[in-house]
Amino acid sequence: MAKRATTAERRVRGSRTGRPIMALLDLLGRRWALRILWELGGEPLTSRALRSACDEASPTVLQARLTELREAGFVELGDGGGYGLTPLGRELCETFMPLHRFAERWRR
């Protein structure tokens, strides 16, 4: 598993405290981060398949986000070369499902 950066090591935009919730929201608020997690929720994907699923996101940005998500312990690179969610990544996605359902109701 990838080494996780401690809260103190993570840069948090808009916060001097670096509290865990601020660090998490900062990471998830970065461009493409949530989309990557969402797309990996089904099955592992190669970089190329993930880029295609993410509407042809910039390869540079996509790799930067994958690196950050791997360092945070949410994404891992499998033996077959595809990226997938770790158990922690799956737990995070499950945690966000009530918010997703709320957003769907709110949108209507």
mmCIF file of N, CA and C in Angstrom, residues 2-6 10 27 64-75:
data_model
loop_
_atom_site.group_PDB
_atom_site.id
_atom_site.type_symbol
_atom_site.label_atom_id
_atom_site.label_comp_id
_atom_site.label_asym_id
_atom_site.label_seq_id
_atom_site.Cartn_x
_atom_site.Cartn_y
_atom_site.Cartn_z
ATOM 1 N N ALA A 2 0.415 2.278 -0.618
ATOM 2 C CA ALA A 2 1.173 3.515 -0.710
ATOM 3 C C ALA A 2 1.328 4.158 0.666
ATOM 4 N N LYS A 3 2.421 4.858 0.843
ATOM 5 C CA LYS A 3 2.649 5.577 2.085
ATOM 6 C C LYS A 3 1.663 6.729 2.187
ATOM 7 N N ARG A 4 1.013 6.829 3.321
ATOM 8 C CA ARG A 4 0.071 7.920 3.540
ATOM 9 C C ARG A 4 0.780 9.106 4.153
ATOM 10 N N ALA A 5 0.499 10.272 3.607
ATOM 11 C CA ALA A 5 1.048 11.491 4.182
ATOM 12 C C ALA A 5 0.255 11.827 5.439
ATOM 13 N N THR A 6 0.944 12.254 6.468
ATOM 14 C CA THR A 6 0.232 12.660 7.673
ATOM 15 C C THR A 6 -0.436 13.991 7.423
ATOM 16 N N ARG A 10 0.352 17.350 4.685
ATOM 17 C CA ARG A 10 -0.538 17.747 3.598
ATOM 18 C C ARG A 10 -0.751 19.246 3.594
ATOM 19 N N LEU A 27 -8.249 17.788 -0.588
ATOM 20 C CA LEU A 27 -7.875 16.775 -1.567
ATOM 21 C C LEU A 27 -9.038 16.463 -2.502
ATOM 22 N N ALA A 64 -1.349 13.511 -11.726
ATOM 23 C CA ALA A 64 -1.121 14.222 -10.460
ATOM 24 C C ALA A 64 -2.170 13.818 -9.431
ATOM 25 N N ARG A 65 -3.428 13.744 -9.852
ATOM 26 C CA ARG A 65 -4.505 13.356 -8.924
ATOM 27 C C ARG A 65 -4.354 11.904 -8.494
ATOM 28 N N LEU A 66 -4.012 11.037 -9.425
ATOM 29 C CA LEU A 66 -3.807 9.630 -9.065
ATOM 30 C C LEU A 66 -2.684 9.494 -8.041
ATOM 31 N N THR A 67 -1.626 10.244 -8.225
ATOM 32 C CA THR A 67 -0.515 10.216 -7.269
ATOM 33 C C THR A 67 -0.987 10.676 -5.900
ATOM 34 N N GLU A 68 -1.731 11.776 -5.852
ATOM 35 C CA GLU A 68 -2.234 12.289 -4.571
ATOM 36 C C GLU A 68 -3.189 11.300 -3.917
ATOM 37 N N LEU A 69 -4.070 10.707 -4.707
ATOM 38 C CA LEU A 69 -5.037 9.753 -4.155
ATOM 39 C C LEU A 69 -4.347 8.466 -3.698
ATOM 40 N N ARG A 70 -3.282 8.081 -4.380
ATOM 41 C CA ARG A 70 -2.499 6.914 -3.941
ATOM 42 C C ARG A 70 -1.772 7.229 -2.644
ATOM 43 N N GLU A 71 -1.157 8.401 -2.562
ATOM 44 C CA GLU A 71 -0.450 8.789 -1.341
ATOM 45 C C GLU A 71 -1.399 8.885 -0.149
ATOM 46 N N ALA A 72 -2.648 9.251 -0.409
ATOM 47 C CA ALA A 72 -3.648 9.365 0.654
ATOM 48 C C ALA A 72 -4.205 8.003 1.052
ATOM 49 N N GLY A 73 -3.908 6.972 0.259
ATOM 50 C CA GLY A 73 -4.360 5.627 0.589
ATOM 51 C C GLY A 73 -5.715 5.251 0.026
ATOM 52 N N PHE A 74 -6.251 6.041 -0.919
ATOM 53 C CA PHE A 74 -7.571 5.773 -1.486
ATOM 54 C C PHE A 74 -7.527 4.959 -2.771
ATOM 55 N N VAL A 75 -6.425 5.054 -3.497
ATOM 56 C CA VAL A 75 -6.278 4.393 -4.800
ATOM 57 C C VAL A 75 -4.987 3.598 -4.793
#
